[in-house]
Coordinates of C-alpha atoms in Angstrom, one line a residue:
M1027 CA 24.4 -121.5 270.1
P1028 CA 24.1 -122.3 266.3
A1029 CA 25.6 -119.7 263.9
A1030 CA 22.9 -117.5 262.3
P1031 CA 23.0 -115.2 259.3
E1032 CA 22.9 -111.5 259.5
P1033 CA 19.4 -110.0 259.1
E1034 CA 20.1 -108.8 255.5
I1035 CA 21.2 -112.3 254.4
L1036 CA 18.1 -113.8 256.0
A1037 CA 15.9 -111.2 254.3
A1038 CA 17.6 -112.0 250.9
F1039 CA 16.9 -115.7 251.5
E1040 CA 13.3 -115.1 252.3
A1041 CA 12.8 -112.8 249.3
A1042 CA 14.3 -115.3 246.8
K1043 CA 12.2 -117.7 244.8
G1044 CA 12.4 -121.2 246.2
F1045 CA 10.9 -123.8 248.6
M1046 CA 13.0 -124.1 251.7
P1047 CA 11.3 -122.7 254.8
P1048 CA 13.3 -120.3 257.0
H1049 CA 13.7 -122.7 260.0
E1050 CA 15.2 -125.3 257.7
G1051 CA 17.3 -122.6 256.1
L1052 CA 18.7 -121.7 259.5
A1053 CA 19.6 -125.3 260.2
L1054 CA 21.4 -125.5 256.8
Y1055 CA 23.3 -122.3 257.5
A1056 CA 24.5 -123.6 260.9
A1057 CA 25.7 -126.8 259.2
A1058 CA 27.4 -124.8 256.4
V1059 CA 29.2 -122.6 258.9
E1060 CA 30.4 -125.7 260.8
A1061 CA 31.5 -127.4 257.6
G1062 CA 33.3 -124.3 256.5
R1063 CA 35.8 -124.7 259.3
L1064 CA 37.4 -127.6 257.4
G1065 CA 38.6 -125.0 254.9
L1066 CA 37.0 -126.8 251.9
P1067 CA 34.3 -125.8 249.4
L1068 CA 30.7 -126.1 250.3
L1069 CA 28.7 -127.9 247.6
E1070 CA 25.0 -127.8 246.8
V1071 CA 23.2 -130.1 244.3
G1072 CA 20.0 -128.4 243.1
T1073 CA 20.4 -124.6 242.7
Y1074 CA 16.9 -123.7 241.3
C1075 CA 16.8 -119.9 241.7
G1076 CA 19.4 -119.6 244.4
R1077 CA 17.4 -119.4 247.6
S1078 CA 19.5 -121.8 249.7
T1079 CA 22.6 -120.8 247.7
I1080 CA 22.5 -117.5 249.5
L1081 CA 23.0 -119.2 252.9
L1082 CA 25.8 -121.4 251.6
A1083 CA 27.5 -118.5 250.0
D1084 CA 27.4 -116.4 253.1
A1085 CA 28.7 -119.3 255.2
A1086 CA 31.5 -119.7 252.6
R1087 CA 32.3 -116.0 252.8
R1088 CA 32.6 -116.3 256.6
A1089 CA 35.0 -119.2 256.3
G1090 CA 37.0 -117.9 253.4
V1091 CA 36.0 -120.7 251.1
T1092 CA 33.9 -121.0 248.0
A1093 CA 30.3 -122.2 247.6
L1094 CA 29.7 -124.5 244.6
T1095 CA 26.2 -125.1 243.2
V1096 CA 25.3 -127.7 240.6
D1097 CA 22.2 -127.6 238.4
H1098 CA 21.2 -127.9 234.7
H1099 CA 18.7 -125.1 235.3
R1100 CA 16.0 -126.9 233.3
G1101 CA 14.0 -127.8 236.4
S1102 CA 13.4 -131.1 238.1
E1103 CA 10.4 -133.4 237.5
E1104 CA 7.9 -131.7 239.8
Q1105 CA 8.7 -128.2 238.4
Q1106 CA 7.7 -129.0 234.8
P1107 CA 4.4 -127.6 233.3
G1108 CA 1.4 -129.3 234.7
W1109 CA 2.9 -130.0 238.1
D1110 CA 2.2 -128.3 241.4
Y1111 CA 5.6 -126.8 241.7
H1112 CA 5.8 -125.3 238.2
D1113 CA 6.4 -121.5 238.0
P1114 CA 5.6 -120.1 234.5
E1115 CA 8.0 -117.2 235.2
T1116 CA 10.9 -119.6 235.0
V1117 CA 10.1 -120.6 231.4
D1118 CA 12.3 -119.1 228.6
P1119 CA 9.7 -117.7 226.1
E1120 CA 12.0 -118.2 223.2
I1121 CA 12.6 -121.9 223.6
G1122 CA 9.7 -122.9 225.8
L1123 CA 11.8 -124.6 228.4
M1124 CA 12.6 -123.8 232.0
D1125 CA 15.7 -121.7 232.6
T1126 CA 16.3 -120.8 236.2
L1127 CA 19.9 -119.5 235.6
P1128 CA 18.9 -115.9 235.0
A1129 CA 16.8 -115.8 238.2
F1130 CA 19.7 -117.5 240.1
R1131 CA 22.1 -114.8 238.9
R1132 CA 19.8 -112.0 239.9
T1133 CA 19.3 -113.6 243.3
L1134 CA 23.1 -113.7 244.0
H1135 CA 23.5 -110.1 242.7
R1136 CA 20.8 -108.7 244.9
A1137 CA 22.4 -110.5 247.9
G1138 CA 25.9 -109.2 247.1
L1139 CA 27.3 -112.7 247.0
E1140 CA 28.3 -113.3 243.4
D1141 CA 32.0 -113.4 244.3
H1142 CA 31.6 -116.2 246.7
V1143 CA 29.8 -118.8 244.4
V1144 CA 30.9 -120.9 241.5
A1145 CA 27.9 -122.1 239.5
L1146 CA 28.4 -125.5 237.8
V1147 CA 25.9 -125.6 235.0
G1148 CA 25.3 -129.2 234.0
R1149 CA 23.8 -132.5 235.1
S1150 CA 24.9 -133.6 238.5
P1151 CA 26.4 -137.0 237.6
Q1152 CA 28.4 -135.5 234.7
V1153 CA 29.8 -132.8 236.9
A1154 CA 30.6 -135.2 239.7
A1155 CA 32.4 -137.6 237.3
V1156 CA 35.0 -135.0 236.5
W1157 CA 35.3 -133.5 240.0
N1158 CA 38.4 -134.6 241.8
S1159 CA 38.7 -132.4 244.9
P1160 CA 37.4 -132.9 248.5
V1161 CA 34.5 -130.7 249.8
G1162 CA 33.4 -129.9 253.3
L1163 CA 29.7 -130.0 252.7
V1164 CA 27.4 -131.8 250.3
F1165 CA 23.8 -130.5 250.3
V1166 CA 21.5 -132.8 248.2
D1167 CA 18.5 -131.0 247.0
G1168 CA 18.1 -132.0 243.4
G1169 CA 15.6 -134.3 241.6
H1170 CA 13.2 -136.3 243.8
T1171 CA 13.1 -139.6 241.9
D1172 CA 15.2 -142.5 243.1
E1173 CA 17.3 -142.3 239.9
H1174 CA 18.3 -138.7 240.5
A1175 CA 18.6 -138.7 244.3
N1176 CA 20.8 -141.8 244.3
A1177 CA 22.9 -140.4 241.4
D1178 CA 23.5 -137.2 243.5
Y1179 CA 24.5 -139.3 246.5
E1180 CA 26.7 -141.7 244.6
G1181 CA 28.3 -138.9 242.6
W1182 CA 29.1 -136.5 245.4
A1183 CA 29.3 -138.3 248.8
P1184 CA 32.6 -139.9 247.9
H1185 CA 34.1 -136.4 247.5
L1186 CA 33.0 -135.4 251.0
A1187 CA 36.0 -135.1 253.4
E1188 CA 36.0 -137.1 256.6
G1189 CA 34.4 -134.9 259.2
G1190 CA 32.4 -133.1 256.5
L1191 CA 28.6 -132.8 256.5
L1192 CA 26.0 -134.4 254.2
A1193 CA 22.8 -132.5 254.3
I1194 CA 19.7 -134.0 252.6
H1195 CA 16.5 -131.9 252.0
D1196 CA 12.9 -133.1 251.6
V1197 CA 13.3 -136.2 253.7
F1198 CA 9.8 -137.4 254.3
P1199 CA 9.4 -140.8 255.9
D1200 CA 5.6 -141.0 255.3
P1201 CA 4.8 -143.2 252.3
E1202 CA 2.1 -140.6 251.3
D1203 CA 4.9 -138.3 250.3
E1204 CA 6.2 -140.8 247.7
F1205 CA 6.6 -138.2 245.0
T1206 CA 8.1 -135.3 247.0
G1207 CA 10.2 -136.9 249.6
Q1208 CA 10.5 -140.7 249.7
A1209 CA 13.5 -140.8 247.4
P1210 CA 15.5 -138.4 249.6
Y1211 CA 14.4 -140.4 252.6
R1212 CA 15.7 -143.6 251.0
V1213 CA 19.0 -141.9 250.3
Y1214 CA 19.1 -140.8 254.0
L1215 CA 18.6 -144.4 255.1
R1216 CA 21.2 -145.6 252.6
A1217 CA 23.8 -143.1 254.0
L1218 CA 23.2 -144.3 257.6
A1219 CA 23.2 -148.0 256.6
S1220 CA 26.6 -147.5 254.8
G1221 CA 28.3 -147.0 258.2
A1222 CA 30.1 -143.9 256.8
F1223 CA 27.8 -141.4 258.4
T1224 CA 26.5 -140.4 261.8
E1225 CA 23.4 -138.3 262.1
V1226 CA 23.9 -134.8 263.5
S1227 CA 20.5 -133.1 263.4
A1228 CA 17.0 -133.3 262.0
T1229 CA 15.0 -130.2 261.3
D1230 CA 11.7 -131.2 259.8
S1231 CA 12.6 -132.4 256.3
L1232 CA 16.3 -131.5 256.6
R1233 CA 18.8 -134.1 257.8
V1234 CA 22.4 -133.4 258.5
L1235 CA 24.9 -136.3 258.8
R1236 CA 28.6 -136.3 259.4
R1237 CA 31.0 -138.4 257.5
T1238 CA 32.8 -140.5 260.1
G1239 CA 34.1 -143.4 258.0
A1240 CA 34.7 -145.0 254.6
G1241 CA 32.4 -147.4 252.7
I1242 CA 29.9 -145.1 251.0

């Protein structure tokens, strides 16, 4: 039976600002717990306000490892003013730009998980370029353009240890979902075509792949 979070962790996840539905969150949690057995950090690309970070942090706590989460905290394309996923509460009134870092910190504090997370504040390709340690999980949930989704994959998949898990969120095969999920879908196909990954599970828009070879 897949690992599941304690009720208080699930409640904190559901109370946090974000977009991942609970059933996908449970699948992510199970993958994170499994990946944690490698004894390596669990890494997330795309923090937003920390909803999914709660799950990775609790899985990391269970495994005695650290959760890492990468985000510039200025919001991705679909979260900017004028778009459907924009939340005015995330805008810093002083500078007029999104800043989800304070909300993220409150989320972790309320969940009691601050000690189990390292927040890497910056753009994913820049952080990946200076990162030189293996990780047990890479969860790609950042920008939804081909440019950003491919950069996240190219930057972080090479750091994934053999046997580690690659999780990709918002994978929508339907061309009607071009803006929200076709770029992650193309990254998912790219990972499979590389021969370096084998699919483990699919839970609606969440795909989990295991690294089984080289050649990313």
